């Protein structure tokens, strides 16, 4: 199959099945079968009758492409790729549970399509075919479970910065876990943890980024966007992924080495966070209106309540934040 990809890579126009067959000394039907396998492996190959096959590298996304020139040392070095799966978080959890302590930190599970993508608070996450980056990363930080929510905040910075570096699109963060462009959601983060009372066994960091989607369903249209809709310099998912993984690895290393919670990242997060200085609705056990003031050294959101002017710290969890200005 590598040989077919090489032929397609060296030809920018259509290549006939007959030509490929002759070059590789295989039948046209063997060519067709291999092309079908390549498509299943995430290569976007356009087939046109009487013309042949053409590779669209910009739209292709697969394990080989991810591992080629991967700029990280840990994140994604061990990659499991699915053309289609239920949920990358679910699959990574299966791997981590099966491999136990031997599972490698930085293991990446990534898919072209998810049939049962999961969002926060039990919601579903739409992950249409080849339209986004749907990934899950395995982390094994030596931290107590109560500090684990910082990982979501680090991921927010990494996605915001990674998208900006690779596409030039300016992004913001809605505390604690949405990345926005012009107020619309471009990325959601679902962090799940396996832990004991005092230690984390592993964390699954799930990140979903809308890349190529140009049409959203009715209710999503007003609140969601994608790289394609925002006209970034590239919608090449491999480039965007590399940029995000590199940024996340850098931040994660500082987090582990400094052992100082979220403190080293507070000022960068505050600059990116749309909730600071703006009115929000805090939706949880109690619902109230407030203004975001800042971020605490352990990643909480400091707000001033509109009803009694008292300051309060919101810790991430079952709380939802709605921007109202
Ligand atoms: C949210 O905003 O509700 C969080 C969405 C998280 C979606 C990602 S996509 C990759 C990973 N696998 C999943 O099933 N969900 C997360």
mmCIF file of C-alpha atoms and ligand atoms in Angstrom:
data_model
loop_
_atom_site.group_PDB
_atom_site.id
_atom_site.type_symbol
_atom_site.label_atom_id
_atom_site.label_comp_id
_atom_site.label_asym_id
_atom_site.label_seq_id
_atom_site.Cartn_x
_atom_site.Cartn_y
_atom_site.Cartn_z
ATOM 1 C CA UNK A 1 0.000 0.000 0.000
ATOM 2 C CA UNK A 2 2.949 2.338 0.705
ATOM 3 C CA UNK A 3 3.973 1.993 -2.926
ATOM 4 C CA UNK A 4 0.534 3.116 -4.137
ATOM 5 C CA UNK A 5 0.673 6.127 -1.815
ATOM 6 C CA UNK A 6 4.127 7.006 -3.162
ATOM 7 C CA UNK A 7 2.837 6.883 -6.746
ATOM 8 C CA UNK A 8 -0.154 9.049 -5.843
ATOM 9 C CA UNK A 9 2.040 11.479 -3.902
ATOM 10 C CA UNK A 10 4.370 12.023 -6.835
ATOM 11 C CA UNK A 11 1.474 12.749 -9.221
ATOM 12 C CA UNK A 12 -0.601 15.851 -8.642
ATOM 13 C CA UNK A 13 -3.137 14.791 -11.302
ATOM 14 C CA UNK A 14 -5.259 11.619 -11.605
ATOM 15 C CA UNK A 15 -3.361 8.340 -12.035
ATOM 16 C CA UNK A 16 -5.153 5.482 -13.763
ATOM 17 C CA UNK A 17 -5.638 2.100 -12.092
ATOM 18 C CA UNK A 18 -4.010 0.549 -15.135
ATOM 19 C CA UNK A 19 -0.837 2.638 -14.681
ATOM 20 C CA UNK A 20 -0.590 1.766 -10.978
ATOM 21 C CA UNK A 21 -1.221 -1.936 -11.788
ATOM 22 C CA UNK A 22 1.524 -2.000 -14.414
ATOM 23 C CA UNK A 23 4.015 -0.157 -12.179
ATOM 24 C CA UNK A 24 3.439 -2.569 -9.286
ATOM 25 C CA UNK A 25 2.743 -5.661 -11.335
ATOM 26 C CA UNK A 26 -0.711 -6.240 -9.799
ATOM 27 C CA UNK A 27 -4.210 -6.464 -11.310
ATOM 28 C CA UNK A 28 -6.540 -3.466 -11.517
ATOM 29 C CA UNK A 29 -8.863 -5.140 -9.058
ATOM 30 C CA UNK A 30 -5.954 -5.535 -6.598
ATOM 31 C CA UNK A 31 -5.274 -1.816 -7.080
ATOM 32 C CA UNK A 32 -8.927 -1.055 -6.300
ATOM 33 C CA UNK A 33 -8.870 -3.239 -3.161
ATOM 34 C CA UNK A 34 -5.716 -1.526 -1.893
ATOM 35 C CA UNK A 35 -7.176 1.902 -2.615
ATOM 36 C CA UNK A 36 -10.231 0.940 -0.562
ATOM 37 C CA UNK A 37 -7.975 -0.095 2.349
ATOM 38 C CA UNK A 38 -6.038 3.156 2.105
ATOM 39 C CA UNK A 39 -9.304 5.084 2.265
ATOM 40 C CA UNK A 40 -10.268 3.090 5.364
ATOM 41 C CA UNK A 41 -6.901 4.102 6.833
ATOM 42 C CA UNK A 42 -7.699 7.804 6.517
ATOM 43 C CA UNK A 43 -6.248 8.670 3.091
ATOM 44 C CA UNK A 44 -8.609 10.864 1.093
ATOM 45 C CA UNK A 45 -8.390 9.371 -2.406
ATOM 46 C CA UNK A 46 -10.763 10.662 -5.057
ATOM 47 C CA UNK A 47 -11.803 8.029 -7.648
ATOM 48 C CA UNK A 48 -13.206 9.177 -11.002
ATOM 49 C CA UNK A 49 -14.307 6.773 -13.738
ATOM 50 C CA UNK A 50 -12.050 6.891 -16.808
ATOM 51 C CA UNK A 51 -9.563 9.134 -14.982
ATOM 52 C CA UNK A 52 -8.350 7.058 -12.032
ATOM 53 C CA UNK A 53 -7.245 8.089 -8.572
ATOM 54 C CA UNK A 54 -6.025 11.302 -7.013
ATOM 55 C CA UNK A 55 -4.736 11.788 -3.466
ATOM 56 C CA UNK A 56 -5.965 14.806 -1.512
ATOM 57 C CA UNK A 57 -3.217 15.154 1.087
ATOM 58 C CA UNK A 58 -4.723 18.276 2.683
ATOM 59 C CA UNK A 59 -7.843 16.268 3.550
ATOM 60 C CA UNK A 60 -6.095 13.032 4.522
ATOM 61 C CA UNK A 61 -5.556 12.291 8.195
ATOM 62 C CA UNK A 62 -4.051 9.099 9.550
ATOM 63 C CA UNK A 63 -1.461 7.544 11.818
ATOM 64 C CA UNK A 64 1.450 7.711 9.335
ATOM 65 C CA UNK A 65 0.864 11.396 8.700
ATOM 66 C CA UNK A 66 0.529 12.145 12.425
ATOM 67 C CA UNK A 67 3.771 10.341 13.305
ATOM 68 C CA UNK A 68 5.724 11.867 10.410
ATOM 69 C CA UNK A 69 7.452 15.012 11.747
ATOM 70 C CA UNK A 70 5.607 14.797 15.081
ATOM 71 C CA UNK A 71 7.349 17.614 17.014
ATOM 72 C CA UNK A 72 6.787 16.234 20.543
ATOM 73 C CA UNK A 73 8.821 13.950 22.806
ATOM 74 C CA UNK A 74 5.962 12.243 24.659
ATOM 75 C CA UNK A 75 2.521 13.379 23.505
ATOM 76 C CA UNK A 76 1.338 11.207 20.623
ATOM 77 C CA UNK A 77 4.529 9.110 20.362
ATOM 78 C CA UNK A 78 2.288 6.116 20.983
ATOM 79 C CA UNK A 79 -0.695 6.708 18.698
ATOM 80 C CA UNK A 80 -3.766 4.548 18.134
ATOM 81 C CA UNK A 81 -5.720 5.706 15.092
ATOM 82 C CA UNK A 82 -9.298 4.817 14.166
ATOM 83 C CA UNK A 83 -10.972 5.765 10.935
ATOM 84 C CA UNK A 84 -14.182 5.248 12.862
ATOM 85 C CA UNK A 85 -14.835 4.460 16.502
ATOM 86 C CA UNK A 86 -17.490 5.062 19.178
ATOM 87 C CA UNK A 87 -15.592 7.558 21.308
ATOM 88 C CA UNK A 88 -11.834 8.168 21.604
ATOM 89 C CA UNK A 89 -12.231 8.726 25.366
ATOM 90 C CA UNK A 90 -13.994 5.365 25.708
ATOM 91 C CA UNK A 91 -11.320 3.600 23.626
ATOM 92 C CA UNK A 92 -8.444 5.153 25.572
ATOM 93 C CA UNK A 93 -10.098 4.151 28.835
ATOM 94 C CA UNK A 94 -10.257 0.543 27.577
ATOM 95 C CA UNK A 95 -6.550 0.644 26.667
ATOM 96 C CA UNK A 96 -5.563 2.198 30.006
ATOM 97 C CA UNK A 97 -7.641 -0.288 31.979
ATOM 98 C CA UNK A 98 -6.255 -3.242 30.025
ATOM 99 C CA UNK A 99 -2.588 -2.143 30.159
ATOM 100 C CA UNK A 100 -2.718 -0.934 33.801
ATOM 101 C CA UNK A 101 0.447 0.768 35.037
ATOM 102 C CA UNK A 102 2.251 -0.115 31.797
ATOM 103 C CA UNK A 103 0.155 2.267 29.714
ATOM 104 C CA UNK A 104 2.428 4.973 28.330
ATOM 105 C CA UNK A 105 1.891 8.583 29.292
ATOM 106 C CA UNK A 106 1.109 10.619 26.185
ATOM 107 C CA UNK A 107 -0.714 7.750 24.459
ATOM 108 C CA UNK A 108 -2.955 9.348 21.864
ATOM 109 C CA UNK A 109 -6.207 7.885 20.583
ATOM 110 C CA UNK A 110 -7.527 9.778 17.590
ATOM 111 C CA UNK A 111 -10.275 9.203 15.047
ATOM 112 C CA UNK A 112 -11.630 10.512 11.765
ATOM 113 C CA UNK A 113 -15.195 9.859 12.939
ATOM 114 C CA UNK A 114 -16.842 9.070 16.261
ATOM 115 C CA UNK A 115 -20.273 7.449 16.331
ATOM 116 C CA UNK A 116 -20.854 8.033 20.054
ATOM 117 C CA UNK A 117 -18.776 11.102 20.841
ATOM 118 C CA UNK A 118 -19.235 12.223 24.426
ATOM 119 C CA UNK A 119 -19.483 15.760 25.764
ATOM 120 C CA UNK A 120 -19.601 17.209 29.268
ATOM 121 C CA UNK A 121 -22.474 16.548 31.653
ATOM 122 C CA UNK A 122 -23.546 13.416 29.766
ATOM 123 C CA UNK A 123 -24.211 15.290 26.517
ATOM 124 C CA UNK A 124 -23.430 13.829 23.109
ATOM 125 C CA UNK A 125 -20.714 15.347 20.909
ATOM 126 C CA UNK A 126 -21.237 15.348 17.164
ATOM 127 C CA UNK A 127 -18.077 14.191 15.410
ATOM 128 C CA UNK A 128 -18.845 14.021 11.712
ATOM 129 C CA UNK A 129 -16.698 12.183 9.245
ATOM 130 C CA UNK A 130 -13.283 13.780 8.764
ATOM 131 C CA UNK A 131 -14.538 17.180 9.828
ATOM 132 C CA UNK A 132 -12.587 17.633 13.009
ATOM 133 C CA UNK A 133 -9.794 16.604 15.336
ATOM 134 C CA UNK A 134 -11.267 14.173 17.849
ATOM 135 C CA UNK A 135 -8.518 13.124 20.239
ATOM 136 C CA UNK A 136 -7.859 11.690 23.665
ATOM 137 C CA UNK A 137 -4.525 11.867 25.495
ATOM 138 C CA UNK A 138 -3.468 9.715 28.402
ATOM 139 C CA UNK A 139 -1.765 11.469 31.327
ATOM 140 C CA UNK A 140 -0.325 10.065 34.529
ATOM 141 C CA UNK A 141 0.549 13.083 36.686
ATOM 142 C CA UNK A 142 1.677 12.450 40.232
ATOM 143 C CA UNK A 143 -0.913 14.778 41.761
ATOM 144 C CA UNK A 144 -3.808 14.460 44.170
ATOM 145 C CA UNK A 145 -7.222 14.117 42.459
ATOM 146 C CA UNK A 146 -8.407 17.543 43.669
ATOM 147 C CA UNK A 147 -5.697 19.232 41.547
ATOM 148 C CA UNK A 148 -6.630 17.431 38.338
ATOM 149 C CA UNK A 149 -9.009 20.102 37.030
ATOM 150 C CA UNK A 150 -5.926 22.188 36.189
ATOM 151 C CA UNK A 151 -5.296 19.765 33.300
ATOM 152 C CA UNK A 152 -8.473 21.017 31.564
ATOM 153 C CA UNK A 153 -7.297 24.607 31.900
ATOM 154 C CA UNK A 154 -3.849 23.747 30.499
ATOM 155 C CA UNK A 155 -5.531 22.026 27.570
ATOM 156 C CA UNK A 156 -7.607 25.151 26.933
ATOM 157 C CA UNK A 157 -4.462 27.277 26.691
ATOM 158 C CA UNK A 158 -2.744 24.671 24.485
ATOM 159 C CA UNK A 159 -5.675 24.486 22.062
ATOM 160 C CA UNK A 160 -6.110 28.271 21.935
ATOM 161 C CA UNK A 161 -2.395 28.807 21.358
ATOM 162 C CA UNK A 162 -1.999 25.807 19.034
ATOM 163 C CA UNK A 163 -4.873 26.936 16.777
ATOM 164 C CA UNK A 164 -3.521 30.463 16.715
ATOM 165 C CA UNK A 165 0.048 29.349 15.896
ATOM 166 C CA UNK A 166 -0.984 27.006 13.077
ATOM 167 C CA UNK A 167 -3.876 28.940 11.490
ATOM 168 C CA UNK A 168 -3.510 32.559 12.588
ATOM 169 C CA UNK A 169 -7.073 32.540 13.972
ATOM 170 C CA UNK A 170 -7.419 34.509 17.216
ATOM 171 C CA UNK A 171 -9.019 32.426 19.957
ATOM 172 C CA UNK A 172 -10.337 32.895 23.506
ATOM 173 C CA UNK A 173 -11.218 30.592 26.363
ATOM 174 C CA UNK A 174 -14.515 30.360 28.209
ATOM 175 C CA UNK A 175 -13.605 29.105 31.683
ATOM 176 C CA UNK A 176 -13.108 26.260 32.328
ATOM 177 C CA UNK A 177 -13.142 24.277 29.122
ATOM 178 C CA UNK A 178 -14.385 25.830 25.882
ATOM 179 C CA UNK A 179 -12.224 27.472 23.239
ATOM 180 C CA UNK A 180 -14.060 30.186 21.336
ATOM 181 C CA UNK A 181 -13.597 32.252 18.215
ATOM 182 C CA UNK A 182 -15.626 35.477 18.065
ATOM 183 C CA UNK A 183 -17.765 34.152 20.912
ATOM 184 C CA UNK A 184 -18.581 30.854 19.181
ATOM 185 C CA UNK A 185 -17.339 27.453 20.338
ATOM 186 C CA UNK A 186 -14.612 25.874 18.203
ATOM 187 C CA UNK A 187 -13.411 23.303 20.735
ATOM 188 C CA UNK A 188 -14.762 21.382 23.716
ATOM 189 C CA UNK A 189 -12.750 19.532 26.338
ATOM 190 C CA UNK A 190 -13.859 16.513 28.362
ATOM 191 C CA UNK A 191 -11.418 15.460 31.085
ATOM 192 C CA UNK A 192 -12.068 12.136 32.798
ATOM 193 C CA UNK A 193 -10.138 10.642 35.680
ATOM 194 C CA UNK A 194 -9.470 7.266 37.241
ATOM 195 C CA UNK A 195 -8.302 7.769 40.820
ATOM 196 C CA UNK A 196 -8.086 6.575 44.394
ATOM 197 C CA UNK A 197 -8.624 8.762 47.477
ATOM 198 C CA UNK A 198 -5.153 10.253 47.367
ATOM 199 C CA UNK A 199 -3.739 9.634 43.938
ATOM 200 C CA UNK A 200 -4.584 9.821 40.298
ATOM 201 C CA UNK A 201 -4.184 6.563 38.371
ATOM 202 C CA UNK A 202 -4.706 8.192 34.989
ATOM 203 C CA UNK A 203 -6.423 11.094 33.328
ATOM 204 C CA UNK A 204 -8.034 11.012 29.899
ATOM 205 C CA UNK A 205 -7.960 14.379 28.261
ATOM 206 C CA UNK A 206 -10.519 14.454 25.438
ATOM 207 C CA UNK A 207 -10.388 17.333 22.989
ATOM 208 C CA UNK A 208 -12.783 17.940 20.085
ATOM 209 C CA UNK A 209 -12.011 20.669 17.544
ATOM 210 C CA UNK A 210 -14.298 21.653 14.684
ATOM 211 C CA UNK A 211 -12.017 21.995 11.671
ATOM 212 C CA UNK A 212 -13.768 21.474 8.355
ATOM 213 C CA UNK A 213 -17.439 21.746 9.330
ATOM 214 C CA UNK A 214 -19.186 24.383 7.235
ATOM 215 C CA UNK A 215 -22.769 23.707 8.349
ATOM 216 C CA UNK A 216 -24.013 23.078 11.859
ATOM 217 C CA UNK A 217 -27.458 21.802 12.899
ATOM 218 C CA UNK A 218 -30.078 24.429 13.735
ATOM 219 C CA UNK A 219 -29.430 25.079 17.397
ATOM 220 C CA UNK A 220 -25.644 24.676 17.069
ATOM 221 C CA UNK A 221 -25.358 27.206 14.255
ATOM 222 C CA UNK A 222 -25.603 30.206 16.587
ATOM 223 C CA UNK A 223 -23.078 28.946 19.101
ATOM 224 C CA UNK A 224 -20.523 26.869 17.159
ATOM 225 C CA UNK A 225 -17.874 27.584 14.567
ATOM 226 C CA UNK A 226 -14.966 25.862 12.833
ATOM 227 C CA UNK A 227 -11.514 26.619 11.437
ATOM 228 C CA UNK A 228 -12.984 26.464 7.903
ATOM 229 C CA UNK A 229 -15.720 28.972 8.739
ATOM 230 C CA UNK A 230 -13.181 31.288 10.336
ATOM 231 C CA UNK A 231 -10.945 31.028 7.270
ATOM 232 C CA UNK A 232 -7.678 30.048 8.922
ATOM 233 C CA UNK A 233 -4.454 29.778 6.968
ATOM 234 C CA UNK A 234 -4.841 25.999 6.961
ATOM 235 C CA UNK A 235 -7.436 23.312 7.659
ATOM 236 C CA UNK A 236 -4.725 20.668 7.535
ATOM 237 C CA UNK A 237 -5.600 18.627 10.614
ATOM 238 C CA UNK A 238 -2.108 17.151 10.988
ATOM 239 C CA UNK A 239 -0.512 20.614 11.197
ATOM 240 C CA UNK A 240 -3.082 21.869 13.689
ATOM 241 C CA UNK A 241 -2.770 18.695 15.793
ATOM 242 C CA UNK A 242 1.063 18.931 15.877
ATOM 243 C CA UNK A 243 0.848 22.525 16.984
ATOM 244 C CA UNK A 244 -1.604 21.725 19.816
ATOM 245 C CA UNK A 245 0.327 18.664 21.039
ATOM 246 C CA UNK A 246 3.579 20.648 21.098
ATOM 247 C CA UNK A 247 1.987 23.452 23.092
ATOM 248 C CA UNK A 248 0.306 21.028 25.504
ATOM 249 C CA UNK A 249 3.570 19.135 26.094
ATOM 250 C CA UNK A 250 5.366 22.397 26.897
ATOM 251 C CA UNK A 251 2.707 23.510 29.410
ATOM 252 C CA UNK A 252 2.329 20.057 30.964
ATOM 253 C CA UNK A 253 6.082 19.811 31.548
ATOM 254 C CA UNK A 254 6.107 23.190 33.341
ATOM 255 C CA UNK A 255 3.086 22.046 35.401
ATOM 256 C CA UNK A 256 4.873 18.852 36.496
ATOM 257 C CA UNK A 257 8.332 20.361 37.005
ATOM 258 C CA UNK A 258 7.300 23.531 38.866
ATOM 259 C CA UNK A 259 4.806 21.644 41.046
ATOM 260 C CA UNK A 260 3.113 24.954 41.703
ATOM 261 C CA UNK A 261 -0.434 24.261 40.530
ATOM 262 C CA UNK A 262 -1.882 26.706 38.035
ATOM 263 C CA UNK A 263 0.132 29.698 39.308
ATOM 264 C CA UNK A 264 2.651 29.773 36.403
ATOM 265 C CA UNK A 265 -0.244 30.006 33.920
ATOM 266 C CA UNK A 266 -2.635 32.413 35.628
ATOM 267 C CA UNK A 267 -1.656 35.547 33.740
ATOM 268 C CA UNK A 268 -1.685 33.864 30.315
ATOM 269 C CA UNK A 269 -5.076 32.283 31.068
ATOM 270 C CA UNK A 270 -6.556 35.565 32.284
ATOM 271 C CA UNK A 271 -5.529 37.250 29.021
ATOM 272 C CA UNK A 272 -7.284 34.542 26.994
ATOM 273 C CA UNK A 273 -10.365 34.179 29.217
ATOM 274 C CA UNK A 274 -13.532 35.898 27.941
ATOM 275 C CA UNK A 275 -15.180 35.760 31.349
ATOM 276 C CA UNK A 276 -12.796 38.182 33.028
ATOM 277 C CA UNK A 277 -14.320 41.654 33.189
ATOM 278 C CA UNK A 278 -17.611 40.411 31.734
ATOM 279 C CA UNK A 279 -21.034 39.539 33.110
ATOM 280 C CA UNK A 280 -21.797 35.848 33.457
ATOM 281 C CA UNK A 281 -24.538 33.573 34.694
ATOM 282 C CA UNK A 282 -23.246 30.918 37.070
ATOM 283 C CA UNK A 283 -25.412 27.820 36.766
ATOM 284 C CA UNK A 284 -25.019 25.179 39.422
ATOM 285 C CA UNK A 285 -26.740 24.197 42.672
ATOM 286 C CA UNK A 286 -27.350 27.913 42.980
ATOM 287 C CA UNK A 287 -27.818 30.146 39.931
ATOM 288 C CA UNK A 288 -26.702 33.771 40.050
ATOM 289 C CA UNK A 289 -25.379 36.634 37.969
ATOM 290 C CA UNK A 290 -21.806 37.838 38.485
ATOM 291 C CA UNK A 291 -18.791 39.505 36.906
ATOM 292 C CA UNK A 292 -15.576 37.483 36.330
ATOM 293 C CA UNK A 293 -12.615 39.060 38.182
ATOM 294 C CA UNK A 294 -9.706 36.651 37.794
ATOM 295 C CA UNK A 295 -8.267 33.160 38.193
ATOM 296 C CA UNK A 296 -6.901 31.704 41.458
ATOM 297 C CA UNK A 297 -3.502 29.924 41.713
ATOM 298 C CA UNK A 298 -5.355 26.615 41.610
ATOM 299 C CA UNK A 299 -7.489 27.480 38.607
ATOM 300 C CA UNK A 300 -10.744 28.646 40.211
ATOM 301 C CA UNK A 301 -12.734 31.531 38.736
ATOM 302 C CA UNK A 302 -13.042 34.561 41.042
ATOM 303 C CA UNK A 303 -16.364 36.309 40.538
ATOM 304 C CA UNK A 304 -18.230 39.228 42.125
ATOM 305 C CA UNK A 305 -21.899 38.436 42.628
ATOM 306 C CA UNK A 306 -24.325 41.031 41.305
ATOM 307 C CA UNK A 307 -26.898 40.377 44.063
ATOM 308 C CA UNK A 308 -24.705 41.055 47.125
ATOM 309 C CA UNK A 309 -21.396 42.356 45.651
ATOM 310 C CA UNK A 310 -19.551 39.535 47.462
ATOM 311 C CA UNK A 311 -16.536 37.869 45.903
ATOM 312 C CA UNK A 312 -16.802 34.124 45.438
ATOM 313 C CA UNK A 313 -14.518 31.468 43.964
ATOM 314 C CA UNK A 314 -16.084 29.036 41.525
ATOM 315 C CA UNK A 315 -14.337 25.702 41.245
ATOM 316 C CA UNK A 316 -14.851 23.764 38.060
ATOM 317 C CA UNK A 317 -17.135 20.767 38.243
ATOM 318 C CA UNK A 318 -20.842 20.764 37.779
ATOM 319 C CA UNK A 319 -20.930 24.493 37.231
ATOM 320 C CA UNK A 320 -21.791 26.041 33.867
ATOM 321 C CA UNK A 321 -20.966 29.566 32.872
ATOM 322 C CA UNK A 322 -23.068 31.544 30.381
ATOM 323 C CA UNK A 323 -21.679 34.792 29.049
ATOM 324 C CA UNK A 324 -24.242 37.558 29.100
ATOM 325 C CA UNK A 325 -22.157 40.445 27.811
HETATM 326 C C1 LIG B 1 -17.896 19.402 25.650
HETATM 327 O O1 LIG B 1 -17.725 20.566 25.267
HETATM 328 O O2 LIG B 1 -18.992 19.022 26.063
HETATM 329 C C2 LIG B 1 -16.741 18.461 25.600
HETATM 330 C C3 LIG B 1 -16.619 17.781 24.269
HETATM 331 C C4 LIG B 1 -15.449 16.835 24.176
HETATM 332 C C5 LIG B 1 -15.398 16.104 22.861
HETATM 333 C C6 LIG B 1 -14.153 15.276 22.717
HETATM 334 S S1 LIG B 1 -13.900 14.738 21.074
HETATM 335 C C7 LIG B 1 -12.661 13.624 21.558
HETATM 336 C C8 LIG B 1 -13.044 13.056 22.918
HETATM 337 N N1 LIG B 1 -13.815 11.834 22.769
HETATM 338 C C9 LIG B 1 -15.081 11.996 23.162
HETATM 339 O O3 LIG B 1 -15.973 11.109 23.096
HETATM 340 N N2 LIG B 1 -15.278 13.248 23.591
HETATM 341 C C10 LIG B 1 -14.067 14.022 23.569
#
